[in-house]
PDB file of C-alpha atoms in Angstrom:
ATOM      1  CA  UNK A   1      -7.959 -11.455 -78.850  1.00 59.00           C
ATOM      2  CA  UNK A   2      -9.297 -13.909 -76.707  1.00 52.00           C
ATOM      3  CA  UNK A   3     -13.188 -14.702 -75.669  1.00 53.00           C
ATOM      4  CA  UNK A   4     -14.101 -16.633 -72.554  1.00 50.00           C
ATOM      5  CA  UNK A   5     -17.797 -17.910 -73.375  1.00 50.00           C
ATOM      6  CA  UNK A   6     -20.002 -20.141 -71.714  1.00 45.00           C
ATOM      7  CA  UNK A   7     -20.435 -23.703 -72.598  1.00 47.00           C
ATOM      8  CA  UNK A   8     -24.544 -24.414 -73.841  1.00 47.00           C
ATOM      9  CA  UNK A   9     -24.851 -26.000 -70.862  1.00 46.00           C
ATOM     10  CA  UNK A  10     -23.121 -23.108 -68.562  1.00 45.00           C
ATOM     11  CA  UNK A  11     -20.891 -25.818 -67.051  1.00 36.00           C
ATOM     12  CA  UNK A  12     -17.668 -24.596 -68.042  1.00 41.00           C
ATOM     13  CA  UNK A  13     -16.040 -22.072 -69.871  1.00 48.00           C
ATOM     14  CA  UNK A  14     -14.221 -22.824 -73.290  1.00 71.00           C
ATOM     15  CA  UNK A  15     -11.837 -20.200 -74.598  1.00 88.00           C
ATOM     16  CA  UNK A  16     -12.377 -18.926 -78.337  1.00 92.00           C
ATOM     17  CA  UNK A  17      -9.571 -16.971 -80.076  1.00 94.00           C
ATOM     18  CA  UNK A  18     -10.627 -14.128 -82.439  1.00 96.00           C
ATOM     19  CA  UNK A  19      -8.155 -13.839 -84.847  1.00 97.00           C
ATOM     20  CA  UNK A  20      -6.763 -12.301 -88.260  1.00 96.00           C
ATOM     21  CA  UNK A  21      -7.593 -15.315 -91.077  1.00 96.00           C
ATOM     22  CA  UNK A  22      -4.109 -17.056 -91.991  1.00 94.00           C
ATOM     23  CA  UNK A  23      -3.799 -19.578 -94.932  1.00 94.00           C
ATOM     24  CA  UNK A  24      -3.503 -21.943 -92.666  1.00 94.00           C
ATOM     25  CA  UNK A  25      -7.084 -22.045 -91.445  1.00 96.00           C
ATOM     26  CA  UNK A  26      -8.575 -22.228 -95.067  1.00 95.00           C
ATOM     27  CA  UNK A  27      -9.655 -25.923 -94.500  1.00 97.00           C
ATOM     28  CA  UNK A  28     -11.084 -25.130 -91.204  1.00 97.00           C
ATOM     29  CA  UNK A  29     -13.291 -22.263 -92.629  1.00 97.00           C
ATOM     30  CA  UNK A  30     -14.361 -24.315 -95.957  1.00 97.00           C
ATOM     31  CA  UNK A  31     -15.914 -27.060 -93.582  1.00 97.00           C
ATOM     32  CA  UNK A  32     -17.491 -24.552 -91.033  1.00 98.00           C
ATOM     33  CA  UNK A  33     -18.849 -22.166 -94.420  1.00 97.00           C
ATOM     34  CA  UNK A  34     -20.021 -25.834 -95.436  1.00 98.00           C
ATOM     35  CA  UNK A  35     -21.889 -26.488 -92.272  1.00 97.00           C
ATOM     36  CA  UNK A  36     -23.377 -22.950 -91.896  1.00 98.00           C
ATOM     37  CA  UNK A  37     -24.376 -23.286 -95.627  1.00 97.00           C
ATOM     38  CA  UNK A  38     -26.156 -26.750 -95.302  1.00 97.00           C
ATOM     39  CA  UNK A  39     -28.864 -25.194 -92.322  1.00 96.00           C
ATOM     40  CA  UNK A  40     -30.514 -23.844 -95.950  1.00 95.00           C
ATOM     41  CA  UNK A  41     -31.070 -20.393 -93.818  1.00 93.00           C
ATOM     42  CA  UNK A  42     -28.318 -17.793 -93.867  1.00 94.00           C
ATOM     43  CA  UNK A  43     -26.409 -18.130 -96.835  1.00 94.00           C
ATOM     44  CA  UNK A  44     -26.533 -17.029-100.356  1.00 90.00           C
ATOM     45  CA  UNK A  45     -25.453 -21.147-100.845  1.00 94.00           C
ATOM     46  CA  UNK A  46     -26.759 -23.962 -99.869  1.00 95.00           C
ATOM     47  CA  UNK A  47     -22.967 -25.997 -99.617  1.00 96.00           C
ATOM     48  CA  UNK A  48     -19.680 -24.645 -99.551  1.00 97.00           C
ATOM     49  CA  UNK A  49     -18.130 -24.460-102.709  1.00 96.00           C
ATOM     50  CA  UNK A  50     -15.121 -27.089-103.262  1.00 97.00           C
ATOM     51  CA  UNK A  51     -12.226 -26.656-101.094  1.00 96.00           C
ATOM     52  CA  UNK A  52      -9.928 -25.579-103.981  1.00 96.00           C
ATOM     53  CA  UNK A  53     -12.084 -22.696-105.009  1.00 96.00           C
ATOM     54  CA  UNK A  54     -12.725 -21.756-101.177  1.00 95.00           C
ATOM     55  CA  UNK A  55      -9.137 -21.526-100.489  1.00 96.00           C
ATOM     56  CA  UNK A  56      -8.188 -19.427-103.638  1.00 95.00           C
ATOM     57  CA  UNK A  57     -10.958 -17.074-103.104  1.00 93.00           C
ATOM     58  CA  UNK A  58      -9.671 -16.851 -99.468  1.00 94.00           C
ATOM     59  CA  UNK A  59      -6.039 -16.229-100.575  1.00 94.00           C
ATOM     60  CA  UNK A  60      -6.983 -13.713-102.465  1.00 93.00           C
ATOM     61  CA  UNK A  61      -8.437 -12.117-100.007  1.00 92.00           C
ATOM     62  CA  UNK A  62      -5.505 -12.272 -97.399  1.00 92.00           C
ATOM     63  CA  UNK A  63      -3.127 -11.349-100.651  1.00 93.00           C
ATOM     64  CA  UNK A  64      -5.677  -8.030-100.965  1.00 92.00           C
ATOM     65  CA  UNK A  65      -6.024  -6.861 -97.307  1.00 93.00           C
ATOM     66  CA  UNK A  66      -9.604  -7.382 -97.394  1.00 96.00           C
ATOM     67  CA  UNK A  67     -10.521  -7.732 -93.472  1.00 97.00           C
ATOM     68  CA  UNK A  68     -11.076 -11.243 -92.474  1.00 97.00           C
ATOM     69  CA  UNK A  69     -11.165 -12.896 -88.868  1.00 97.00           C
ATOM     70  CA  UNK A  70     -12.051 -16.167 -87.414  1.00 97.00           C
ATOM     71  CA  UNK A  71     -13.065 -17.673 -84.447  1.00 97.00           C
ATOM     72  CA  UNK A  72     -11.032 -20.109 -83.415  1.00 96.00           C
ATOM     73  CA  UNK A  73     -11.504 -23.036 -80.595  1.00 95.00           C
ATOM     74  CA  UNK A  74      -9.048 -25.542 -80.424  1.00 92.00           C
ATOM     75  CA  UNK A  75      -7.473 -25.020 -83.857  1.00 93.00           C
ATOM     76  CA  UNK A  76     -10.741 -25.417 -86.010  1.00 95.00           C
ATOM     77  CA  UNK A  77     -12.961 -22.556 -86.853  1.00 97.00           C
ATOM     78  CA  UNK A  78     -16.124 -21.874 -85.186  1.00 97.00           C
ATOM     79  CA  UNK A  79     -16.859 -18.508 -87.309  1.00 97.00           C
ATOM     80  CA  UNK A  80     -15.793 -15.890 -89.304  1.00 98.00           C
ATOM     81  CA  UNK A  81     -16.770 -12.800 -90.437  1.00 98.00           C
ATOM     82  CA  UNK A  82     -15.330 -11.104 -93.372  1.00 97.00           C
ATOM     83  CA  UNK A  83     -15.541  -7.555 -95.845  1.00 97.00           C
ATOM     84  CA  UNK A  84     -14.746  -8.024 -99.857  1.00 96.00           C
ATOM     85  CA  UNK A  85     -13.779  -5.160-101.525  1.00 96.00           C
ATOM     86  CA  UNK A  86     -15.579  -4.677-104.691  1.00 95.00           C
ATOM     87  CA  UNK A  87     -13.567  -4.914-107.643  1.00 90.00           C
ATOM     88  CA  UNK A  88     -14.349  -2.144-110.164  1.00 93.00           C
ATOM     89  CA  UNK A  89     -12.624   1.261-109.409  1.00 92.00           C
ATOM     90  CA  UNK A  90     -15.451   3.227-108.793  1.00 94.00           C
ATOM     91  CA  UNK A  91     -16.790   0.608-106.084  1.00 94.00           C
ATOM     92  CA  UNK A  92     -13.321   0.457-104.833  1.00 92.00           C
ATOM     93  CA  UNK A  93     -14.192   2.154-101.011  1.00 94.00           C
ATOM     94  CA  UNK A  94     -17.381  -0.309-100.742  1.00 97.00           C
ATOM     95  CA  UNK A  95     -17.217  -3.795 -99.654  1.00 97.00           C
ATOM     96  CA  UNK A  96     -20.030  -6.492 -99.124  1.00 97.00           C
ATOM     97  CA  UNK A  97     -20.002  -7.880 -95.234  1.00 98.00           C
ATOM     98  CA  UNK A  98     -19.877 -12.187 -94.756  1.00 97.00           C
ATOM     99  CA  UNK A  99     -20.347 -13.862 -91.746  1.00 98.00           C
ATOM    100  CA  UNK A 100     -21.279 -17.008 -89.801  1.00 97.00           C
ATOM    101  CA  UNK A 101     -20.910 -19.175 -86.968  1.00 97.00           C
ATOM    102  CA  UNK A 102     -21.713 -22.562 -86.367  1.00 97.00           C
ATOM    103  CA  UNK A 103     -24.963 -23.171 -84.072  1.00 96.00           C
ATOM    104  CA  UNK A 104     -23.940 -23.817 -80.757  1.00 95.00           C
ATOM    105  CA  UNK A 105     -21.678 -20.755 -80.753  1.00 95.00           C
ATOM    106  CA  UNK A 106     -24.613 -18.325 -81.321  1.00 94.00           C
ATOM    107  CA  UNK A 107     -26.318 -16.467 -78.898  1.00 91.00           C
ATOM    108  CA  UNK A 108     -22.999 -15.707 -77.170  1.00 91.00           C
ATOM    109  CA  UNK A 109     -21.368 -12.598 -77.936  1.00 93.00           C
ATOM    110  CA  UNK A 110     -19.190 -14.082 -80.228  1.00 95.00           C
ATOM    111  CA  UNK A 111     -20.819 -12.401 -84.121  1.00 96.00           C
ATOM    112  CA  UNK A 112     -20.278  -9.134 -82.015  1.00 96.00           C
ATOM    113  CA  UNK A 113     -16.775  -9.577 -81.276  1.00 96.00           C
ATOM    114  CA  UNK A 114     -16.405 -10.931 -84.903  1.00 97.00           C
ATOM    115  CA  UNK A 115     -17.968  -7.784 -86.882  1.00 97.00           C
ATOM    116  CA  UNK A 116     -16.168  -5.355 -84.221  1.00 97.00           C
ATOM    117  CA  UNK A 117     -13.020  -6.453 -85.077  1.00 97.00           C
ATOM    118  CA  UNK A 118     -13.953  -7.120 -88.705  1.00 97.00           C
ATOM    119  CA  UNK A 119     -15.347  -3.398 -89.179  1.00 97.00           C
ATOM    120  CA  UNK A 120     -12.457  -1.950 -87.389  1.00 96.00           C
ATOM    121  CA  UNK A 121      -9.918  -3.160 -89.686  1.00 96.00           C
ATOM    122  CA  UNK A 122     -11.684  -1.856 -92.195  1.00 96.00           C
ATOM    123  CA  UNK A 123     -11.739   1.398 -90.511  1.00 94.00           C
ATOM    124  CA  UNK A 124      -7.697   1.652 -90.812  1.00 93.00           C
ATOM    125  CA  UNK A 125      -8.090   0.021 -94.515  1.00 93.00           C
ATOM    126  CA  UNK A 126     -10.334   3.051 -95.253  1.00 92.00           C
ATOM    127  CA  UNK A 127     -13.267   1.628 -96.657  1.00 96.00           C
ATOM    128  CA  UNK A 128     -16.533   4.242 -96.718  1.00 96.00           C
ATOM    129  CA  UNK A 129     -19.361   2.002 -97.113  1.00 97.00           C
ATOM    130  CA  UNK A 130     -19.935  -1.561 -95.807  1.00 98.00           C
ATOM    131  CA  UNK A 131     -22.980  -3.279 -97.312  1.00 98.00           C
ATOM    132  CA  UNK A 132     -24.638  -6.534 -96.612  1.00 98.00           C
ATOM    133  CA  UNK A 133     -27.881  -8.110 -97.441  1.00 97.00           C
ATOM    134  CA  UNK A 134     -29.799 -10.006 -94.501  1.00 97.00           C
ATOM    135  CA  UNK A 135     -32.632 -12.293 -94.864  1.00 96.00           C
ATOM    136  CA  UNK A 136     -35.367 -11.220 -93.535  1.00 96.00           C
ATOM    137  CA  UNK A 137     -36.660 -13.783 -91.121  1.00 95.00           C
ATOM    138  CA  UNK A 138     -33.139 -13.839 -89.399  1.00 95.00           C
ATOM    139  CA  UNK A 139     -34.094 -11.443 -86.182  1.00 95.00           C
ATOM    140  CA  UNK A 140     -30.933 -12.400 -84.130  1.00 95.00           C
ATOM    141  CA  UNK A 141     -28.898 -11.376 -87.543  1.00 96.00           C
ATOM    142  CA  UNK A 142     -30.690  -7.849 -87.938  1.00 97.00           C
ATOM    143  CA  UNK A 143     -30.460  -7.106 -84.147  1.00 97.00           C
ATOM    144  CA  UNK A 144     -26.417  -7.550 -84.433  1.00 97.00           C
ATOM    145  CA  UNK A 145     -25.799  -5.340 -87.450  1.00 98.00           C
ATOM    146  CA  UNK A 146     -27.998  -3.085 -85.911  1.00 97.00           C
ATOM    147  CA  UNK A 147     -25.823  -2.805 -82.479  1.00 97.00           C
ATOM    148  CA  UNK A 148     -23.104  -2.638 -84.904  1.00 97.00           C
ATOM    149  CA  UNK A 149     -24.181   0.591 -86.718  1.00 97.00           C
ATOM    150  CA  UNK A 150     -25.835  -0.774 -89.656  1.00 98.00           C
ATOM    151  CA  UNK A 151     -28.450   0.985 -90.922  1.00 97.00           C
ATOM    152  CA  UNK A 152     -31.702  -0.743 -93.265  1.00 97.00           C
ATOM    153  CA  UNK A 153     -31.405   0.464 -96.639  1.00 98.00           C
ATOM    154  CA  UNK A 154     -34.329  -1.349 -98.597  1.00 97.00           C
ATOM    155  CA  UNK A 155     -35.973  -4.386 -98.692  1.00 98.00           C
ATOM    156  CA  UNK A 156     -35.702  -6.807-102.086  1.00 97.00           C
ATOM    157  CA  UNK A 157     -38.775  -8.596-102.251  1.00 98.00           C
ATOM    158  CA  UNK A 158     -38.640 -12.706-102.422  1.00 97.00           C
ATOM    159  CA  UNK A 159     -34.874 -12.266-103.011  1.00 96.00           C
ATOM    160  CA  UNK A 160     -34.460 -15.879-101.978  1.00 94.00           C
ATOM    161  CA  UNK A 161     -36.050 -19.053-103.104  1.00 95.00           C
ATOM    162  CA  UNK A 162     -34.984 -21.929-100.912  1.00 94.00           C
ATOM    163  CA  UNK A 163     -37.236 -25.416-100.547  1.00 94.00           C
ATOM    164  CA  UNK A 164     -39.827 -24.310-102.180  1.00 95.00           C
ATOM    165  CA  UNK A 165     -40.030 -20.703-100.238  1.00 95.00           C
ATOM    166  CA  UNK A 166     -39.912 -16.955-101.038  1.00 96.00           C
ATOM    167  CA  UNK A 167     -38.106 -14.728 -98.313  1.00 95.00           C
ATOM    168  CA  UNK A 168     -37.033 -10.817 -98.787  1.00 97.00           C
ATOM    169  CA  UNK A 169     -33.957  -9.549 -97.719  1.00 97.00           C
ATOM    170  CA  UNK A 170     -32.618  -6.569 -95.844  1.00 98.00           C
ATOM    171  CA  UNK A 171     -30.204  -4.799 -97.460  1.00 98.00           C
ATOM    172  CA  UNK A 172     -28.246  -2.849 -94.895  1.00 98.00           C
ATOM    173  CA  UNK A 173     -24.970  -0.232 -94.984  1.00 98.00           C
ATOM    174  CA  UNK A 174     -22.372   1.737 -92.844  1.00 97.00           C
ATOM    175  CA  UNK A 175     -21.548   4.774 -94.595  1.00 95.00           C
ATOM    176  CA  UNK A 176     -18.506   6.593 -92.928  1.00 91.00           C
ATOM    177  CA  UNK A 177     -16.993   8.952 -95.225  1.00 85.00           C
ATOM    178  CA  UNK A 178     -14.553  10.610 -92.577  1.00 79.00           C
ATOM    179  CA  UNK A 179     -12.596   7.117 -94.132  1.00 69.00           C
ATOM    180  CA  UNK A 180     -11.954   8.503 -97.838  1.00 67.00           C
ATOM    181  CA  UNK A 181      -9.027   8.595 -98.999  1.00 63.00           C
ATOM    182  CA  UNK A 182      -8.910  10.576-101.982  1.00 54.00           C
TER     183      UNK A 182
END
């Protein structure tokens, strides 16, 4: 699917491709997860882990079916947004919600196009609960998962220490259990 979105400076329009991640965009996302990471505000990392590790953790994902897409402009990533399935049998229908996008594609539309397609595809892979955690000075973040049928679950008190600072986070689900399988 393609996006048309405004430029920052509403000048022109630049076209950004949400797609299905491949293998071959695995050095794309590691620097754009490395970028994301580096702001110190979003992640549960501070830098991307090495390129090696990122790209075998993303394989397997691909090799498992977990739902991944990108955002795409001009062949590099720009965003992703992803659902791992949890590994242990009885966790098997939940998986844990990732996301980001560098900062002058936010604001945009884009992280709704991203989780739409994201949670969609895990729709048809049958998946009954999609969790996340959100920290909870990141308004623009809550407001999205929120549009997107997320519901708040609890709140984990100074869950994150980062420069020196405590912040809580969110912890929010879909539950859709018309999905089971079994």
């Amino acid at each position: 699917m393609a996006v048309e979105l405004m430029a920052d400076d509403d000048s022109d329009l630049e076209t950004v491709a949400v797609v299905p991640a491949l293998p071959g965009h695995g050095e794309s996302f590691h620097h754009a997860l490395d970028l994301v990471a580096r702001e110190r505000k979003y992640l549960s990392m501070l830098e991307a882990p090495p390129l090696e590790q990122t790209l075998q953790f993303m394989m397997g994902c691909i090799e498992r079916g977990d739902p991944r897409f990108v955002a795409v402009v001009g062949g590099e990533v720009v965003g992703w947004c992803d659902i791992t399935r949890h590994d242990w049998p009885i966790h098997a229908h939940r998986g844990t919600l990732g996301m980001g996008i560098l900062p002058q594609y936010r604001g945009r539309g884009l992280g709704r196009k991203l989780i739409d397609a994201t949670l969609a595809q895990a729709h048809e892979a049958g998946f009954v609960r999609i969790e996340l955690s959100v920290h909870s000075d990141n308004a623009r973040a809550i407001s999205l998962y929120g549009k997107a049928g997320f519901v708040m679950e609890g709140l984990q008190r100074d869950a994150v220490y980062v420069d020196g600072e405590y912040r809580d986070a969110i912890m929010m689900a879909i539950v859709e259990r018309e999905n089971a399988t079994g």
